Amino acid sequence: MDNDGKTFLMIKNGSGGSITVTVTAQVTSVKTQLFGETTKSNATIAVGAGAEGMIGPFSPSAFNTNDSQISITYSGVTSVTVAGFRLNN
């Protein structure tokens, strides 16, 4: 999914079990003068059976692939609906 730093995901889990949605960090370590080395991790959300959840926004410098997209994986896909949206300023 395209990501400009204002992107969110809305997840609706219609299945009978909990699922986990993961957005993969493309950069796992950043060195800065002020803070030293900062470790970045994947963004995850657990969505219970019959529940909805939202995750985002995603920093392009940490999450974007070379084609300005984010990589999303799901622990289950049966009866799961995902919508991506962008907030305007």
Short mmCIF file of C-alpha atoms in Angstrom, two decimals:
data_model
loop_
_atom_site.label_atom_id
_atom_site.label_comp_id
_atom_site.label_asym_id
_atom_site.label_seq_id
_atom_site.Cartn_x
_atom_site.Cartn_y
_atom_site.Cartn_z
CA MET A 1 0.00 0.00 0.00
CA ASP A 2 1.27 3.50 -0.78
CA ASN A 3 2.45 5.48 2.26
CA ASP A 4 3.14 9.19 2.61
CA GLY A 5 3.32 9.33 6.41
CA LYS A 6 -0.40 10.06 6.80
CA THR A 7 -1.54 6.51 6.06
CA PHE A 8 -3.63 4.40 8.44
CA LEU A 9 -5.09 0.90 8.28
CA MET A 10 -8.55 -0.04 9.55
CA ILE A 11 -8.96 -3.75 10.23
CA LYS A 12 -12.28 -5.57 10.73
CA ASN A 13 -11.97 -9.13 12.00
CA GLY A 14 -15.10 -11.14 11.27
CA SER A 15 -13.44 -14.45 12.11
CA GLY A 16 -13.82 -16.54 15.25
CA GLY A 17 -10.27 -15.98 16.47
CA SER A 18 -7.84 -13.15 17.09
CA ILE A 19 -5.52 -12.06 14.28
CA THR A 20 -2.33 -10.02 14.22
CA VAL A 21 -1.59 -7.45 11.51
CA THR A 22 2.06 -6.50 11.04
CA VAL A 23 3.55 -3.60 9.09
CA THR A 24 7.21 -4.43 8.50
CA ALA A 25 9.88 -1.88 9.41
CA GLN A 26 12.34 -1.48 6.54
CA VAL A 27 14.92 0.31 8.69
CA THR A 28 15.72 -1.37 12.00
CA SER A 29 18.48 0.88 13.35
CA VAL A 30 19.22 4.60 12.97
CA LYS A 31 22.19 6.52 14.39
CA THR A 32 21.78 10.19 15.31
CA GLN A 33 24.08 12.65 17.03
CA LEU A 34 21.47 13.63 19.59
CA PHE A 35 20.07 10.22 20.57
CA GLY A 36 22.77 7.77 19.51
CA GLU A 37 21.42 4.56 18.01
CA THR A 38 17.66 4.14 17.89
CA THR A 39 16.10 0.76 17.22
CA LYS A 40 12.90 0.61 15.21
CA SER A 41 10.55 -2.37 15.19
CA ASN A 42 7.59 -3.63 13.23
CA ALA A 43 4.21 -2.05 13.93
CA THR A 44 1.68 -4.66 15.04
CA ILE A 45 -1.90 -4.76 16.20
CA ALA A 46 -3.88 -7.69 17.57
CA VAL A 47 -7.55 -7.60 16.61
CA GLY A 48 -9.85 -9.88 18.57
CA ALA A 49 -12.60 -12.05 17.12
CA GLY A 50 -15.46 -9.86 15.86
CA ALA A 51 -13.52 -6.66 16.68
CA GLU A 52 -12.11 -3.73 14.74
CA GLY A 53 -8.78 -1.96 15.09
CA MET A 54 -6.76 0.84 13.57
CA ILE A 55 -3.00 1.28 13.20
CA GLY A 56 -0.86 4.08 11.80
CA PRO A 57 0.46 6.50 10.71
CA PHE A 58 3.71 5.03 9.42
CA SER A 59 6.91 7.05 9.11
CA PRO A 60 8.11 6.77 5.50
CA SER A 61 11.78 6.74 6.58
CA ALA A 62 11.18 3.68 8.77
CA PHE A 63 8.46 1.73 6.94
CA ASN A 64 8.55 2.51 3.21
CA THR A 65 10.00 0.10 0.69
CA ASN A 66 11.95 1.43 -2.30
CA ASP A 67 8.65 2.03 -4.12
CA SER A 68 7.13 4.18 -1.30
CA GLN A 69 4.88 1.41 -0.07
CA ILE A 70 4.44 -0.40 3.23
CA SER A 71 4.56 -4.18 3.57
CA ILE A 72 1.59 -5.67 5.46
CA THR A 73 1.16 -9.26 6.67
CA TYR A 74 -1.72 -10.97 8.47
CA SER A 75 -1.76 -13.99 10.76
CA GLY A 76 -5.13 -14.94 9.24
CA VAL A 77 -7.16 -13.72 6.29
CA THR A 78 -10.48 -15.54 6.52
CA SER A 79 -13.30 -13.03 7.19
CA VAL A 80 -10.78 -10.19 7.62
CA THR A 81 -11.33 -6.85 5.87
CA VAL A 82 -8.62 -4.18 5.67
CA ALA A 83 -8.98 -0.63 4.38
CA GLY A 84 -6.18 1.88 3.94
CA PHE A 85 -6.85 5.58 4.24
CA ARG A 86 -4.98 8.86 4.38
CA LEU A 87 -5.68 11.85 6.61
CA ASN A 88 -5.53 15.27 4.96
CA ASN A 89 -4.27 18.34 6.78
#
